PDB file of C-alpha atoms in Angstrom:
ATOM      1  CA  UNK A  22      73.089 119.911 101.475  1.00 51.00           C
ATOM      2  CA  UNK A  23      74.531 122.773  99.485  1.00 52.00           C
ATOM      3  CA  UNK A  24      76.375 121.802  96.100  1.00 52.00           C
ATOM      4  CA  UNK A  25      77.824 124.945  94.919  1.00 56.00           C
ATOM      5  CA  UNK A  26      79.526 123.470  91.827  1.00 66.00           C
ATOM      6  CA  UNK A  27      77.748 120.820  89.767  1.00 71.00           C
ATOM      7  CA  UNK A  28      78.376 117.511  89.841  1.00 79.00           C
ATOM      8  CA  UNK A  29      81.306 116.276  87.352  1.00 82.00           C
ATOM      9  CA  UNK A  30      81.546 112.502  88.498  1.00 87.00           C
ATOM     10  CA  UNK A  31      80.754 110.209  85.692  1.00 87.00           C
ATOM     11  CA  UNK A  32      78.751 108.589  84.405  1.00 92.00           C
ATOM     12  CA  UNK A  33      75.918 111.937  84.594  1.00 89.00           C
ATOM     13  CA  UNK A  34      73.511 109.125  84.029  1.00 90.00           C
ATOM     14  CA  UNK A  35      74.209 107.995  88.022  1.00 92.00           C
ATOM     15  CA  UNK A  36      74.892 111.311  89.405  1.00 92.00           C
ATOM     16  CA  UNK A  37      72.460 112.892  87.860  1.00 91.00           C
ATOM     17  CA  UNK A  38      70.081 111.148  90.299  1.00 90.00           C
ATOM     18  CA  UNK A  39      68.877 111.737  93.848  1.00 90.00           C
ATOM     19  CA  UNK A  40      71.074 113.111  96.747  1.00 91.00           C
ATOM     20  CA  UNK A  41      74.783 111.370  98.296  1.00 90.00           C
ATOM     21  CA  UNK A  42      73.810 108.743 100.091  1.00 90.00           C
ATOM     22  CA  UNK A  43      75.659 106.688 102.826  1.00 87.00           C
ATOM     23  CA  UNK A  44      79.309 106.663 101.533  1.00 86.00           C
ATOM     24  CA  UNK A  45      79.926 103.189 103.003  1.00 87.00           C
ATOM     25  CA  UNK A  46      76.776 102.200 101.468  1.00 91.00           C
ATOM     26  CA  UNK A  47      78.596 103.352  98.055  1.00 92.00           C
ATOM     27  CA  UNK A  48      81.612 101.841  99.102  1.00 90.00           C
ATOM     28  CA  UNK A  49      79.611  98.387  99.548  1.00 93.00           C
ATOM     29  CA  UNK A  50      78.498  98.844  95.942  1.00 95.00           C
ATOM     30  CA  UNK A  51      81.800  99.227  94.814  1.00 93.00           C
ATOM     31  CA  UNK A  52      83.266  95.980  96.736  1.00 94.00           C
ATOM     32  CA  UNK A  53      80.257  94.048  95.176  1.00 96.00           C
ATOM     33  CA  UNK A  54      81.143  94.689  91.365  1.00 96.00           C
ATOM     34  CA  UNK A  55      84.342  94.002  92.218  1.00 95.00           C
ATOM     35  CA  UNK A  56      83.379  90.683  93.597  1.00 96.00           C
ATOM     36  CA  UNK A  57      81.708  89.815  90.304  1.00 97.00           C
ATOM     37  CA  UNK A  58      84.640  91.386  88.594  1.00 96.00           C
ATOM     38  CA  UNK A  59      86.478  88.367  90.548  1.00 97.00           C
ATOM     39  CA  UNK A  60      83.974  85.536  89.708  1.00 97.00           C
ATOM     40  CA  UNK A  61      84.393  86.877  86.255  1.00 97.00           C
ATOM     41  CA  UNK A  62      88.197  86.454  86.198  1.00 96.00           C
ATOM     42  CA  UNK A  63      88.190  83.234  87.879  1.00 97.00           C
ATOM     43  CA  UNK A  64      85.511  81.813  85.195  1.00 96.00           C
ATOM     44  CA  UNK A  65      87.919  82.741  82.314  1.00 96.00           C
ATOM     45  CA  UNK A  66      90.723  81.358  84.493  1.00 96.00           C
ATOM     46  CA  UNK A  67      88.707  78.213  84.497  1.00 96.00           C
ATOM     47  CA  UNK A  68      88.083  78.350  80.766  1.00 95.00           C
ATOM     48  CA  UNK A  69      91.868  79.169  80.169  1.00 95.00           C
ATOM     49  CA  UNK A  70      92.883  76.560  82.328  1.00 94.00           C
ATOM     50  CA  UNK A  71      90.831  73.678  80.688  1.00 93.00           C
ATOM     51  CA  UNK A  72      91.243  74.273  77.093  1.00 93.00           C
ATOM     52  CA  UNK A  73      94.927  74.107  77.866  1.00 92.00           C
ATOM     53  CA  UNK A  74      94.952  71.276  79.940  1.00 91.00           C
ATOM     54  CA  UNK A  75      92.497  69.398  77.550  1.00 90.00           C
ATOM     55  CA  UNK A  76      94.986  70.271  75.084  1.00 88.00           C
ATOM     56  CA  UNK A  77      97.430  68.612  76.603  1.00 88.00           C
ATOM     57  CA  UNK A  78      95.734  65.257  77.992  1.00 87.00           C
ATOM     58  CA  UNK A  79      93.763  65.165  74.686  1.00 85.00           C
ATOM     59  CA  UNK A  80      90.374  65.418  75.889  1.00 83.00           C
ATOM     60  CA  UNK A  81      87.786  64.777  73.434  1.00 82.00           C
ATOM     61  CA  UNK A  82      86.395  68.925  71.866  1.00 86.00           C
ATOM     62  CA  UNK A  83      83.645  68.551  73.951  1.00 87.00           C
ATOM     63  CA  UNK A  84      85.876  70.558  76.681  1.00 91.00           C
ATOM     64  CA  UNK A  85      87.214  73.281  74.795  1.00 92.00           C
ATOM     65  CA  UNK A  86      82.992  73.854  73.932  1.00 92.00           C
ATOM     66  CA  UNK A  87      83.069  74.325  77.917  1.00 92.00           C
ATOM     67  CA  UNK A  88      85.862  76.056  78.300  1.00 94.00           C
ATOM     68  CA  UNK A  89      84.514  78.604  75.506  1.00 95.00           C
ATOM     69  CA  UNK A  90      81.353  78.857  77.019  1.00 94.00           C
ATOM     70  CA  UNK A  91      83.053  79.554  80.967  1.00 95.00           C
ATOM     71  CA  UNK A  92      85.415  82.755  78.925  1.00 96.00           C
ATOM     72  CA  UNK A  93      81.862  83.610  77.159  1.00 96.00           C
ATOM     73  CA  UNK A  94      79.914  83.916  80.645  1.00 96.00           C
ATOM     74  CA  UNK A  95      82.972  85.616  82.470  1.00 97.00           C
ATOM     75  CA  UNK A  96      83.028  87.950  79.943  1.00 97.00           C
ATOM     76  CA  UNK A  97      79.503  88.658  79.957  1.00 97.00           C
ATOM     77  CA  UNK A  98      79.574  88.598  83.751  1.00 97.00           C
ATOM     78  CA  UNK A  99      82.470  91.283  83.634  1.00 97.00           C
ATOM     79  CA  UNK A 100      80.513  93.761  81.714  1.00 97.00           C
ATOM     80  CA  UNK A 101      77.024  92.790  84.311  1.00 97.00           C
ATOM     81  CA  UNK A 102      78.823  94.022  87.159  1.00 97.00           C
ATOM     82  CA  UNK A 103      79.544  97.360  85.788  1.00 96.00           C
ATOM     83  CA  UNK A 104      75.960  97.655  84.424  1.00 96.00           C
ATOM     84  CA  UNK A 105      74.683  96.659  87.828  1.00 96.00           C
ATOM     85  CA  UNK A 106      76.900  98.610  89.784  1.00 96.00           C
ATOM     86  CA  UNK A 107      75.463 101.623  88.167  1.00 96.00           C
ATOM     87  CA  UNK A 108      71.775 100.468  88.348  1.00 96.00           C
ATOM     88  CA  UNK A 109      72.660 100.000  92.439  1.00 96.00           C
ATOM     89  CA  UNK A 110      74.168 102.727  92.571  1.00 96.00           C
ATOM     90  CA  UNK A 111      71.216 104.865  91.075  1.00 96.00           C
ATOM     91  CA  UNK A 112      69.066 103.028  93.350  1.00 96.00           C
ATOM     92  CA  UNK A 113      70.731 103.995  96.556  1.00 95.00           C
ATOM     93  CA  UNK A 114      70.998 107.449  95.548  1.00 95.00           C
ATOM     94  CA  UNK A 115      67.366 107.696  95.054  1.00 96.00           C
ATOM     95  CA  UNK A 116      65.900 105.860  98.146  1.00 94.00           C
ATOM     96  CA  UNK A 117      64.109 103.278  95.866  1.00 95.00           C
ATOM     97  CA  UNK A 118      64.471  99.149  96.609  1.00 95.00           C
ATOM     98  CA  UNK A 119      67.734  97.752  95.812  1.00 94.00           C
ATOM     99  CA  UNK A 120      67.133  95.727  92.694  1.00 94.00           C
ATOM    100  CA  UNK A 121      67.709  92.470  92.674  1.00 92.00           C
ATOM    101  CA  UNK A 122      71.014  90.784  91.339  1.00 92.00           C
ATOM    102  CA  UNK A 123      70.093  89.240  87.817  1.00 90.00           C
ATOM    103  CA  UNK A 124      73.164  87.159  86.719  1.00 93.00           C
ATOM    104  CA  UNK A 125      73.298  85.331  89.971  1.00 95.00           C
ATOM    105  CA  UNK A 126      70.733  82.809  89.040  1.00 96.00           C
ATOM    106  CA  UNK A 127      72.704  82.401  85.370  1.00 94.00           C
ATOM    107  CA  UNK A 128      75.733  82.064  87.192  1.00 95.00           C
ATOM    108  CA  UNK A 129      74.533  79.160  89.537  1.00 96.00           C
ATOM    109  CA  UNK A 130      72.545  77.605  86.777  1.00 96.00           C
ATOM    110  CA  UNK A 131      75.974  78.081  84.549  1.00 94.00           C
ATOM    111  CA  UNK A 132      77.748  76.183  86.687  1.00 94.00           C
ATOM    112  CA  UNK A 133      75.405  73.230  87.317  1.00 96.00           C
ATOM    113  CA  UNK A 134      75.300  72.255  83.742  1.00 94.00           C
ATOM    114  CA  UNK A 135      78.698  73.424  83.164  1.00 92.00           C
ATOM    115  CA  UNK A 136      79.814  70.382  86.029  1.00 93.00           C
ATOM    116  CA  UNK A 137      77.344  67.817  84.563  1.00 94.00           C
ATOM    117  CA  UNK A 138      78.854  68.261  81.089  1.00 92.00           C
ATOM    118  CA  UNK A 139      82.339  68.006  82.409  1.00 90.00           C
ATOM    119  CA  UNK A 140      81.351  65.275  84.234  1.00 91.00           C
ATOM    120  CA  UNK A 141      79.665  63.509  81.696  1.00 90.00           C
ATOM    121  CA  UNK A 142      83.044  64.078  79.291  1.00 86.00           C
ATOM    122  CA  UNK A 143      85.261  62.871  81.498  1.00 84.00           C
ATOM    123  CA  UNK A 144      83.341  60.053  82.713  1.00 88.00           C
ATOM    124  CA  UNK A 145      83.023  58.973  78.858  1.00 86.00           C
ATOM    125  CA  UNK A 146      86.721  59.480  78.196  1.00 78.00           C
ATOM    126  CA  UNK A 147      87.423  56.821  80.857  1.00 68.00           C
ATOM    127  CA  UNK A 148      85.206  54.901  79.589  1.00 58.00           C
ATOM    128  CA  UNK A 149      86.933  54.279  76.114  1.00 55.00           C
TER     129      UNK A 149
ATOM    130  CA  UNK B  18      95.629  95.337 118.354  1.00 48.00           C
ATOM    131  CA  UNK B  19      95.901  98.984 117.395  1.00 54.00           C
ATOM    132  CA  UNK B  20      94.363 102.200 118.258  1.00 56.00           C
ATOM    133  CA  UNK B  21      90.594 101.707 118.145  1.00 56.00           C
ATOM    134  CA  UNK B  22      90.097 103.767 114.755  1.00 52.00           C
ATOM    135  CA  UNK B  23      87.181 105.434 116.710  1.00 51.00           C
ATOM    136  CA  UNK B  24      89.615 107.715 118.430  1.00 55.00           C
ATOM    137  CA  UNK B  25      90.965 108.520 115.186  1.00 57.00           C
ATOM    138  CA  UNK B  26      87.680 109.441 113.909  1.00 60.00           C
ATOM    139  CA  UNK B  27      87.479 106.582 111.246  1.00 64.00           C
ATOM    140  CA  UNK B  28      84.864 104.776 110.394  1.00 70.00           C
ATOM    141  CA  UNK B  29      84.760 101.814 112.620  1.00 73.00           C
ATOM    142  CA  UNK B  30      83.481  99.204 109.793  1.00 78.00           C
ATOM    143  CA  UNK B  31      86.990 100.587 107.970  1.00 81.00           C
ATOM    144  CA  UNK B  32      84.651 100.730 104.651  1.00 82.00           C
ATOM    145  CA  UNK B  33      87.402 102.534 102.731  1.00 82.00           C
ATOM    146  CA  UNK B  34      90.180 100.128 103.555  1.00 84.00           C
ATOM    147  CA  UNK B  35      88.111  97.487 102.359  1.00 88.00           C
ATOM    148  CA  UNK B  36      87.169  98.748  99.395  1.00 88.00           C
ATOM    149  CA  UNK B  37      90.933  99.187  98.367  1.00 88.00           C
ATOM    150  CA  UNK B  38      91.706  96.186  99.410  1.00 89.00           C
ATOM    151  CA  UNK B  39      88.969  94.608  97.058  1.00 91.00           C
ATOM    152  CA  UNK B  40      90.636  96.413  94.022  1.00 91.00           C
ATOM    153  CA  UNK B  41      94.130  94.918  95.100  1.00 91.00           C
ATOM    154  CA  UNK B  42      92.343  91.692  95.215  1.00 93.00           C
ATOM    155  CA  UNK B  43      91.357  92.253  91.610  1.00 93.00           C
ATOM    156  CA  UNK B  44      94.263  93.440  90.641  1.00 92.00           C
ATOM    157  CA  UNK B  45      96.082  90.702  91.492  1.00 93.00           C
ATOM    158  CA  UNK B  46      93.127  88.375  90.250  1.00 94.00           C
ATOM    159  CA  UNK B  47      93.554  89.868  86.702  1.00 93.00           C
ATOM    160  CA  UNK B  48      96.871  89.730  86.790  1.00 94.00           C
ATOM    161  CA  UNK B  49      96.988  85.659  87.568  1.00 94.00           C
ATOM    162  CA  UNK B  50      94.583  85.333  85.022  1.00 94.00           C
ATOM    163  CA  UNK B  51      96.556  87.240  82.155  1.00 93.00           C
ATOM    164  CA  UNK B  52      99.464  85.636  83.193  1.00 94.00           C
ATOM    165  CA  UNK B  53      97.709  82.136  82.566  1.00 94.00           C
ATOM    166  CA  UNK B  54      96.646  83.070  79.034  1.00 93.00           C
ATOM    167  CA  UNK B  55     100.257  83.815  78.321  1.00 93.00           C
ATOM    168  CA  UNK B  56     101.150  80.873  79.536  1.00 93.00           C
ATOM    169  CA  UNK B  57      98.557  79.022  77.033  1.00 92.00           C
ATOM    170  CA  UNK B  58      99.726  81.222  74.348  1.00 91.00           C
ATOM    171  CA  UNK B  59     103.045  80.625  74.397  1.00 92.00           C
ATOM    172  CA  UNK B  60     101.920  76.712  74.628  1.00 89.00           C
ATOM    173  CA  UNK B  61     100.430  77.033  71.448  1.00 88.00           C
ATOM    174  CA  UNK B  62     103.159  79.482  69.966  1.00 88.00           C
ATOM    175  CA  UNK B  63     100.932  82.146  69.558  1.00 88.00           C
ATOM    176  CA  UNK B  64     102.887  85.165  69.498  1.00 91.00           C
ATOM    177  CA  UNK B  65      99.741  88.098  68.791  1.00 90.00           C
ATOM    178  CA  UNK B  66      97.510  86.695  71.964  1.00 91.00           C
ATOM    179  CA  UNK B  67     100.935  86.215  74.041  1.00 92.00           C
ATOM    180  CA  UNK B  68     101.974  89.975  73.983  1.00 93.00           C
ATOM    181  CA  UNK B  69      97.896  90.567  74.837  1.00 91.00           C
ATOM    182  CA  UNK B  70      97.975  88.823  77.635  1.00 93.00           C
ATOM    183  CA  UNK B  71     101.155  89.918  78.668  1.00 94.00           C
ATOM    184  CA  UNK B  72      99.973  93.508  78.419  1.00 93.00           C
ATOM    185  CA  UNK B  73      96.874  93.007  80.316  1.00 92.00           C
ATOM    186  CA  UNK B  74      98.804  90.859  82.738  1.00 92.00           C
ATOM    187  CA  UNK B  75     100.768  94.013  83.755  1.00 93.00           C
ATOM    188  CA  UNK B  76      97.931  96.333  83.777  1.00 92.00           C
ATOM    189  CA  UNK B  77      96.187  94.210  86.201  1.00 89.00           C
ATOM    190  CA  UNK B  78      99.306  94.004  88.260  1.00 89.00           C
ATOM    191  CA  UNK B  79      99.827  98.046  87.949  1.00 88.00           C
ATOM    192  CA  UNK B  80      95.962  97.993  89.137  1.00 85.00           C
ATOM    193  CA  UNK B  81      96.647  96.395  92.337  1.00 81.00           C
ATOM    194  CA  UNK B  82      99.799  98.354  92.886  1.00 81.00           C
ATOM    195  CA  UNK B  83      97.875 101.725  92.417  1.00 81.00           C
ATOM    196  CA  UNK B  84      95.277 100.448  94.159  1.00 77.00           C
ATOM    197  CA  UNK B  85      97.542  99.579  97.586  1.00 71.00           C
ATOM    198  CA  UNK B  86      99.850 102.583  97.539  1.00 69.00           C
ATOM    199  CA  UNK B  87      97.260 105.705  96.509  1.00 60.00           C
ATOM    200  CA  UNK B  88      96.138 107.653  99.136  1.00 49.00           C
ATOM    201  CA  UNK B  89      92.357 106.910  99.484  1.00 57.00           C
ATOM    202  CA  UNK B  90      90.345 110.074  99.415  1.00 56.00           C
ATOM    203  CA  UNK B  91      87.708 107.893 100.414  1.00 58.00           C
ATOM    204  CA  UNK B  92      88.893 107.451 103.854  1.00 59.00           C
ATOM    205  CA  UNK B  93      88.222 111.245 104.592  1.00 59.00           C
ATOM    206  CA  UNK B  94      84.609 111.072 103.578  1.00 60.00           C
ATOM    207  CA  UNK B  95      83.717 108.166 105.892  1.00 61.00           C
ATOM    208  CA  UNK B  96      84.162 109.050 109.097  1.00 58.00           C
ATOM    209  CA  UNK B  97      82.333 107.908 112.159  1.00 50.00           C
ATOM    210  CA  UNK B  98      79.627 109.580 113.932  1.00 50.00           C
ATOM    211  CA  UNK B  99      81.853 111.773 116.164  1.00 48.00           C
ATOM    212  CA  UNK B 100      80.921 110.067 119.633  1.00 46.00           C
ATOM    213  CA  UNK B 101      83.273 109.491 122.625  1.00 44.00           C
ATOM    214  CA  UNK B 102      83.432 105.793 122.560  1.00 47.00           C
ATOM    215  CA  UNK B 103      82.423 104.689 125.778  1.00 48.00           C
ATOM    216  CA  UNK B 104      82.192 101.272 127.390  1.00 48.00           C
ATOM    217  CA  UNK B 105      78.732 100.760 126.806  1.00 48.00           C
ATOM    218  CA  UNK B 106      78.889 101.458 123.210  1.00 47.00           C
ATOM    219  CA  UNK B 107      82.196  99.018 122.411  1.00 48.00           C
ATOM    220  CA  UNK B 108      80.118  96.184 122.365  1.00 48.00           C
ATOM    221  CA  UNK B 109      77.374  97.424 119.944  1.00 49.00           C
ATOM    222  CA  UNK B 110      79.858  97.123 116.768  1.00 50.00           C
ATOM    223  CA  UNK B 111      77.287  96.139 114.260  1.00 51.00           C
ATOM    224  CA  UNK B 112      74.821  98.688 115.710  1.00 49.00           C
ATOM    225  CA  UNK B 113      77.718 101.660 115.181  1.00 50.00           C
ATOM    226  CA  UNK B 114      78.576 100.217 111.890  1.00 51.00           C
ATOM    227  CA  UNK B 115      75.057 101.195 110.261  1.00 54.00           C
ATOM    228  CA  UNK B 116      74.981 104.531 112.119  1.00 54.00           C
ATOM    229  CA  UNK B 117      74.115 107.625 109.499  1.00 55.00           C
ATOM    230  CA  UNK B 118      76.721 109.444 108.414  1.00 54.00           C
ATOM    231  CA  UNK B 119      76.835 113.020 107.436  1.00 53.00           C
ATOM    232  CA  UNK B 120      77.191 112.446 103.778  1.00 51.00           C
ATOM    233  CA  UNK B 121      80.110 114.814 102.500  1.00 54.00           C
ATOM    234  CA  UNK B 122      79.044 117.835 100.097  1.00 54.00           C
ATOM    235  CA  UNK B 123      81.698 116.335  97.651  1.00 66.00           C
ATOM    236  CA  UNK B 124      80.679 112.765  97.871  1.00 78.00           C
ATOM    237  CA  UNK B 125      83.209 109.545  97.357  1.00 82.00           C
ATOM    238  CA  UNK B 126      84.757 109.793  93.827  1.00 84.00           C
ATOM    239  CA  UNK B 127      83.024 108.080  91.263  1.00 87.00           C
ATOM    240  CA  UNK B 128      84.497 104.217  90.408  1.00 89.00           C
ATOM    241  CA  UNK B 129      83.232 104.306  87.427  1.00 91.00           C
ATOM    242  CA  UNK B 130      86.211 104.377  84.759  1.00 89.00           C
ATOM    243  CA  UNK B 131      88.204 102.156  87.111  1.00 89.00           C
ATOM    244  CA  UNK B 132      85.499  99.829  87.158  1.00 91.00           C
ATOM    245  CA  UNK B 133      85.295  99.765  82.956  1.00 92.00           C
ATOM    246  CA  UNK B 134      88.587  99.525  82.641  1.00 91.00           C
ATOM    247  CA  UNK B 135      88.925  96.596  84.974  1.00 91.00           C
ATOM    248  CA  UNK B 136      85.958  94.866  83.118  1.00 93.00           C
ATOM    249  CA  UNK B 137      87.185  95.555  79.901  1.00 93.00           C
ATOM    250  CA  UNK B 138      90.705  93.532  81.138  1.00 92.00           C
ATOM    251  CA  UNK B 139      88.662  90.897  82.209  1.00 94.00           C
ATOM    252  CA  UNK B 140      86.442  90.390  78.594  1.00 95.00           C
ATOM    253  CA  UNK B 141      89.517  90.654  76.209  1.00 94.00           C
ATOM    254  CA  UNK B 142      91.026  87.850  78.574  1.00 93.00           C
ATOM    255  CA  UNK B 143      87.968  86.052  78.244  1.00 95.00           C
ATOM    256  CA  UNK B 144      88.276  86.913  74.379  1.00 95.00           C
ATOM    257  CA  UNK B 145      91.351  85.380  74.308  1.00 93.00           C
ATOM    258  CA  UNK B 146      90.399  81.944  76.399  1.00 93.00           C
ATOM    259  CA  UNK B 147      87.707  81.650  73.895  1.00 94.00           C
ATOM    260  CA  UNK B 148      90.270  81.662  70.535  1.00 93.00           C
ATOM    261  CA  UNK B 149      92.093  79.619  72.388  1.00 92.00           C
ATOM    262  CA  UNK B 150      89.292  77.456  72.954  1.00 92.00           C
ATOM    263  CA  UNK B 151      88.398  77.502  69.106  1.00 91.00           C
ATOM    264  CA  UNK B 152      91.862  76.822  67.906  1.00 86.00           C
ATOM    265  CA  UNK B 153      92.257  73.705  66.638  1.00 62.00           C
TER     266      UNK B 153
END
């Protein structure tokens, strides 16, 4: 493969790297982060959504501490899928092993103690 | 159905479609969302994170409208393997859909700013969800 002009895609620190591989293999990359961009979005959506609706019912402030914590993991999920888009990225340029998908464990973890809180807050609430 | 894109000389797993479709999906994911935090702003009467949202409402919708309408340069990078598509091989989809392409001298543009810029929508929204969540 003869590049006559150098490479001006950004960021250097990807492009830099290797030799074009697969375009639909990029294009798979691209889809991915843009999955996590989604769980992202729908995390804050979940965050919005319960700090207004706790608002509203009067849940106790033990649900806007969730609903904080959901906006603080989409946000840092957000910002994960770029990074790991570009560490994929690198990696299929290069030929090494894909590496493996870090926030997916925090994520499922996340949301298991994010339900048992809720559940333990609303099951209180009735309670009273 | 339509043509088989094979004729066409697309790529058979239609990898470029999909990937604009994923940014619509986005698009109009970040949208929804901004449009929900102005919806809790304006709840709460908060004028400064209304107009945020608002604004990053309508760049998420301007996203997925960019993303449906531009021409994909993509789609004339990935190309199938030029082959006459015979009987034998219609059945072998998920076989032809891993078969190496001639990677362009150009390559696929890079996503890279549209990717920050999408994640950076989606933190300040999550910014503003968490004042919201702090407000008393």
């Amino acid at each position: 493969m003869d590049v006559t002009e150098p490479d001006r895609r950004r960021p250097g620190s990807v492009y830099r790297h290797g030799t074009e591989p697969d375009p639909r293999f990029s294009l798979a990359n691209e889809r991915t982060a843009l999955a996590w961009v989604r769980t992202a979005l729908a995390l804050v959506a979940g965050g919005v959504g319960l700090t207004s609706v706790a608002r509203l019912v009067g849940l106790s402030r033990w649900v806007d501490a969730v609903a904080g914590v959901m906006c603080l993991l989409g946000g840092w999920l957000a910002i994960s899928a770029v990074l790991g888009w570009r560490r994929k990225e690198v990696a299929l340029r290069t030929g090494l092993p894909l590496p493996a998908p870090v926030a997916l464990p925090w994520l499922a973890g996340a949301v298991v103690v994010g339900a048992l809180a809720l559940a333990f807050v609303v099951l209180t609430a009735r309670g009273r | 159905m339509g043509a088989d894109p094979r004729r066409l000389g697309r790529d058979p797993g239609l990898q470029a479609e999909r990937t604009a479709l994923a940014w619509q999906r986005t698009g109009v994911a970040a949208a929804v969302v901004g449009g929900l935090g102005v919806l809790a702003a304006a709840h709460r009467g908060s004028w400064a994170l209304l107009a945020v949202a608002a604004v990053l409402s309508a760049l998420g919708a301007a996203a997925a409208g960019y993303a449906s309408t531009r021409p994909h340069r993509s789609l004339d990078l990935v190309r199938a393997p030029t082959r006459a598509p015979t009987a034998a091989s219609f059945p072998s989809d998920a076989a032809s859909d891993l078969a190496p392409v001639a990677p362009s001298a150009a390559g696929l543009p890079s996503p890279w700013s549209r990717l920050v810029a999408t994640a950076a929508v989606a933190v300040l929204v999550a910014l503003i969800g968490i004042v919201l969540a702090l407000a008393s």
